[in-house]
Amino acid sequence: MSNFNFLFCSLIFLQMWSFLVVAAEDDSSSEVKIEVVFKPMECNQKSKRGDLMNVHYDGYLAKDGTQFYCSRSDKAGHPQWFVLGVGQVIKGLDQGMNDMCPGEKRKITVPPSLGFGKVGKDPVVPPNATLVFEVELYSVSKGPRNMESFREMDLDQDKSLSKEEVKRYLKQDYERSGTPKDDAFYDKIMEDFFKKNDLDVNGLIASKEYNVYQHDEL
């Protein structure tokens, strides 16, 4: 084979290889990867969009394993409360924690496009970073996000929710499921829920605020 033919073939090979690598990267960045680490034998309720979740999760950079978040050391170590599927966490976690059972543990790999993207999260997450989360779901309950729940909670029908109305709804929901909690438990939910949704900080959640889709810190 002449030097020209050899160089020509080598060039074509390198171009094809580069194309395959880019294609593989594009494909890997399009979806969340879920590994179930532990799943309880009994599962009476699986998480779905709109449910209220109580979760501990640790976040790592896939590139070198650097830990950038730990819910056990953040906010006094309390498990995090959020509503699934409404943008209160990054898209990769919204997708990766769907269809989970209470007590289940998962390893969730999130591509940049469903994480912090090209911008990253300064200073802890660089741009275009693939993320790995170790997640443990403690509880899941019918979340205060669908309009049916809103109407059930809005006892005075003024199209806004007070802390008392939401707390009463949650207490009834947990009591119906046979897992009643103390007031401190519900007060913690109220604190997190109103912090994320009471946008005008007036102590009430209006119907428009109730349906806001925006990201929380994670």
PDB file of C-alpha atoms in Angstrom, residues 26-115:
ATOM      1  CA  ASP A  26     -24.722  12.259  22.411  1.00  0.00           C
ATOM      2  CA  ASP A  27     -26.619   9.033  23.027  1.00  0.00           C
ATOM      3  CA  SER A  28     -25.349   8.671  26.609  1.00  0.00           C
ATOM      4  CA  SER A  29     -26.352  12.229  27.427  1.00  0.00           C
ATOM      5  CA  SER A  30     -29.965  11.714  26.473  1.00  0.00           C
ATOM      6  CA  GLU A  31     -31.251   9.602  29.337  1.00  0.00           C
ATOM      7  CA  VAL A  32     -30.952   8.804  33.014  1.00  0.00           C
ATOM      8  CA  LYS A  33     -29.439   5.491  34.109  1.00  0.00           C
ATOM      9  CA  ILE A  34     -31.038   3.823  37.122  1.00  0.00           C
ATOM     10  CA  GLU A  35     -29.515   1.051  39.251  1.00  0.00           C
ATOM     11  CA  VAL A  36     -31.742  -0.350  42.007  1.00  0.00           C
ATOM     12  CA  VAL A  37     -29.437  -1.017  44.969  1.00  0.00           C
ATOM     13  CA  PHE A  38     -32.136  -2.159  47.375  1.00  0.00           C
ATOM     14  CA  LYS A  39     -35.868  -2.712  47.056  1.00  0.00           C
ATOM     15  CA  PRO A  40     -38.158  -3.804  49.917  1.00  0.00           C
ATOM     16  CA  MET A  41     -40.162  -6.991  49.547  1.00  0.00           C
ATOM     17  CA  GLU A  42     -43.453  -5.154  50.056  1.00  0.00           C
ATOM     18  CA  CYS A  43     -44.313  -2.015  48.131  1.00  0.00           C
ATOM     19  CA  ASN A  44     -47.833  -0.679  48.576  1.00  0.00           C
ATOM     20  CA  GLN A  45     -47.225   2.686  46.966  1.00  0.00           C
ATOM     21  CA  LYS A  46     -44.844   3.775  44.222  1.00  0.00           C
ATOM     22  CA  SER A  47     -43.834   7.344  43.603  1.00  0.00           C
ATOM     23  CA  LYS A  48     -45.353   9.274  40.718  1.00  0.00           C
ATOM     24  CA  ARG A  49     -45.451  12.820  39.461  1.00  0.00           C
ATOM     25  CA  GLY A  50     -47.046  15.120  42.018  1.00  0.00           C
ATOM     26  CA  ASP A  51     -46.246  12.959  45.062  1.00  0.00           C
ATOM     27  CA  LEU A  52     -44.623  14.410  48.171  1.00  0.00           C
ATOM     28  CA  MET A  53     -41.229  12.746  48.672  1.00  0.00           C
ATOM     29  CA  ASN A  54     -38.995  12.481  51.742  1.00  0.00           C
ATOM     30  CA  VAL A  55     -35.492  11.583  50.540  1.00  0.00           C
ATOM     31  CA  HIS A  56     -31.832  11.503  51.481  1.00  0.00           C
ATOM     32  CA  TYR A  57     -29.435  11.803  48.558  1.00  0.00           C
ATOM     33  CA  ASP A  58     -25.719  12.251  47.976  1.00  0.00           C
ATOM     34  CA  GLY A  59     -24.360  13.745  44.764  1.00  0.00           C
ATOM     35  CA  TYR A  60     -21.015  12.903  43.139  1.00  0.00           C
ATOM     36  CA  LEU A  61     -19.162  13.879  39.983  1.00  0.00           C
ATOM     37  CA  ALA A  62     -18.973  10.815  37.737  1.00  0.00           C
ATOM     38  CA  LYS A  63     -15.575  11.905  36.404  1.00  0.00           C
ATOM     39  CA  ASP A  64     -13.595  11.557  39.640  1.00  0.00           C
ATOM     40  CA  GLY A  65     -16.087  10.692  42.396  1.00  0.00           C
ATOM     41  CA  THR A  66     -15.900  14.093  44.096  1.00  0.00           C
ATOM     42  CA  GLN A  67     -18.875  14.570  46.401  1.00  0.00           C
ATOM     43  CA  PHE A  68     -20.608  17.905  45.818  1.00  0.00           C
ATOM     44  CA  TYR A  69     -23.768  17.447  47.884  1.00  0.00           C
ATOM     45  CA  CYS A  70     -24.899  15.492  50.937  1.00  0.00           C
ATOM     46  CA  SER A  71     -28.390  15.943  52.358  1.00  0.00           C
ATOM     47  CA  ARG A  72     -27.254  14.365  55.625  1.00  0.00           C
ATOM     48  CA  SER A  73     -24.961  17.319  56.294  1.00  0.00           C
ATOM     49  CA  ASP A  74     -27.119  20.020  54.691  1.00  0.00           C
ATOM     50  CA  LYS A  75     -29.986  21.742  56.507  1.00  0.00           C
ATOM     51  CA  ALA A  76     -29.256  20.070  59.854  1.00  0.00           C
ATOM     52  CA  GLY A  77     -29.180  16.648  58.220  1.00  0.00           C
ATOM     53  CA  HIS A  78     -32.916  16.325  57.661  1.00  0.00           C
ATOM     54  CA  PRO A  79     -34.143  14.284  54.681  1.00  0.00           C
ATOM     55  CA  GLN A  80     -35.271  16.573  51.887  1.00  0.00           C
ATOM     56  CA  TRP A  81     -38.952  17.224  51.156  1.00  0.00           C
ATOM     57  CA  PHE A  82     -40.049  18.013  47.629  1.00  0.00           C
ATOM     58  CA  VAL A  83     -42.810  17.334  45.144  1.00  0.00           C
ATOM     59  CA  LEU A  84     -41.802  14.928  42.376  1.00  0.00           C
ATOM     60  CA  GLY A  85     -41.973  15.927  38.735  1.00  0.00           C
ATOM     61  CA  VAL A  86     -42.571  19.666  39.085  1.00  0.00           C
ATOM     62  CA  GLY A  87     -39.032  21.003  38.774  1.00  0.00           C
ATOM     63  CA  GLN A  88     -38.128  21.332  42.453  1.00  0.00           C
ATOM     64  CA  VAL A  89     -35.077  19.153  41.740  1.00  0.00           C
ATOM     65  CA  ILE A  90     -33.046  18.759  38.549  1.00  0.00           C
ATOM     66  CA  LYS A  91     -34.735  16.898  35.687  1.00  0.00           C
ATOM     67  CA  GLY A  92     -32.513  13.841  36.072  1.00  0.00           C
ATOM     68  CA  LEU A  93     -33.667  13.301  39.655  1.00  0.00           C
ATOM     69  CA  ASP A  94     -37.291  14.003  38.764  1.00  0.00           C
ATOM     70  CA  GLN A  95     -37.021  11.174  36.231  1.00  0.00           C
ATOM     71  CA  GLY A  96     -34.741   8.888  38.236  1.00  0.00           C
ATOM     72  CA  MET A  97     -36.909   8.853  41.374  1.00  0.00           C
ATOM     73  CA  ASN A  98     -40.121   8.007  39.574  1.00  0.00           C
ATOM     74  CA  ASP A  99     -41.777   4.673  40.391  1.00  0.00           C
ATOM     75  CA  MET A 100     -39.816   4.206  43.655  1.00  0.00           C
ATOM     76  CA  CYS A 101     -40.986   2.368  46.768  1.00  0.00           C
ATOM     77  CA  PRO A 102     -40.566   3.704  50.330  1.00  0.00           C
ATOM     78  CA  GLY A 103     -37.339   2.184  51.653  1.00  0.00           C
ATOM     79  CA  GLU A 104     -35.881   1.736  48.168  1.00  0.00           C
ATOM     80  CA  LYS A 105     -32.306   2.787  47.377  1.00  0.00           C
ATOM     81  CA  ARG A 106     -31.082   3.740  43.919  1.00  0.00           C
ATOM     82  CA  LYS A 107     -27.938   4.838  42.148  1.00  0.00           C
ATOM     83  CA  ILE A 108     -28.959   7.389  39.529  1.00  0.00           C
ATOM     84  CA  THR A 109     -26.567   8.586  36.814  1.00  0.00           C
ATOM     85  CA  VAL A 110     -27.630  11.915  35.359  1.00  0.00           C
ATOM     86  CA  PRO A 111     -26.237  13.244  32.049  1.00  0.00           C
ATOM     87  CA  PRO A 112     -25.353  16.944  31.743  1.00  0.00           C
ATOM     88  CA  SER A 113     -28.458  17.681  29.689  1.00  0.00           C
ATOM     89  CA  LEU A 114     -30.661  16.579  32.614  1.00  0.00           C
ATOM     90  CA  GLY A 115     -28.400  18.003  35.319  1.00  0.00           C
TER      91      GLY A 115
END
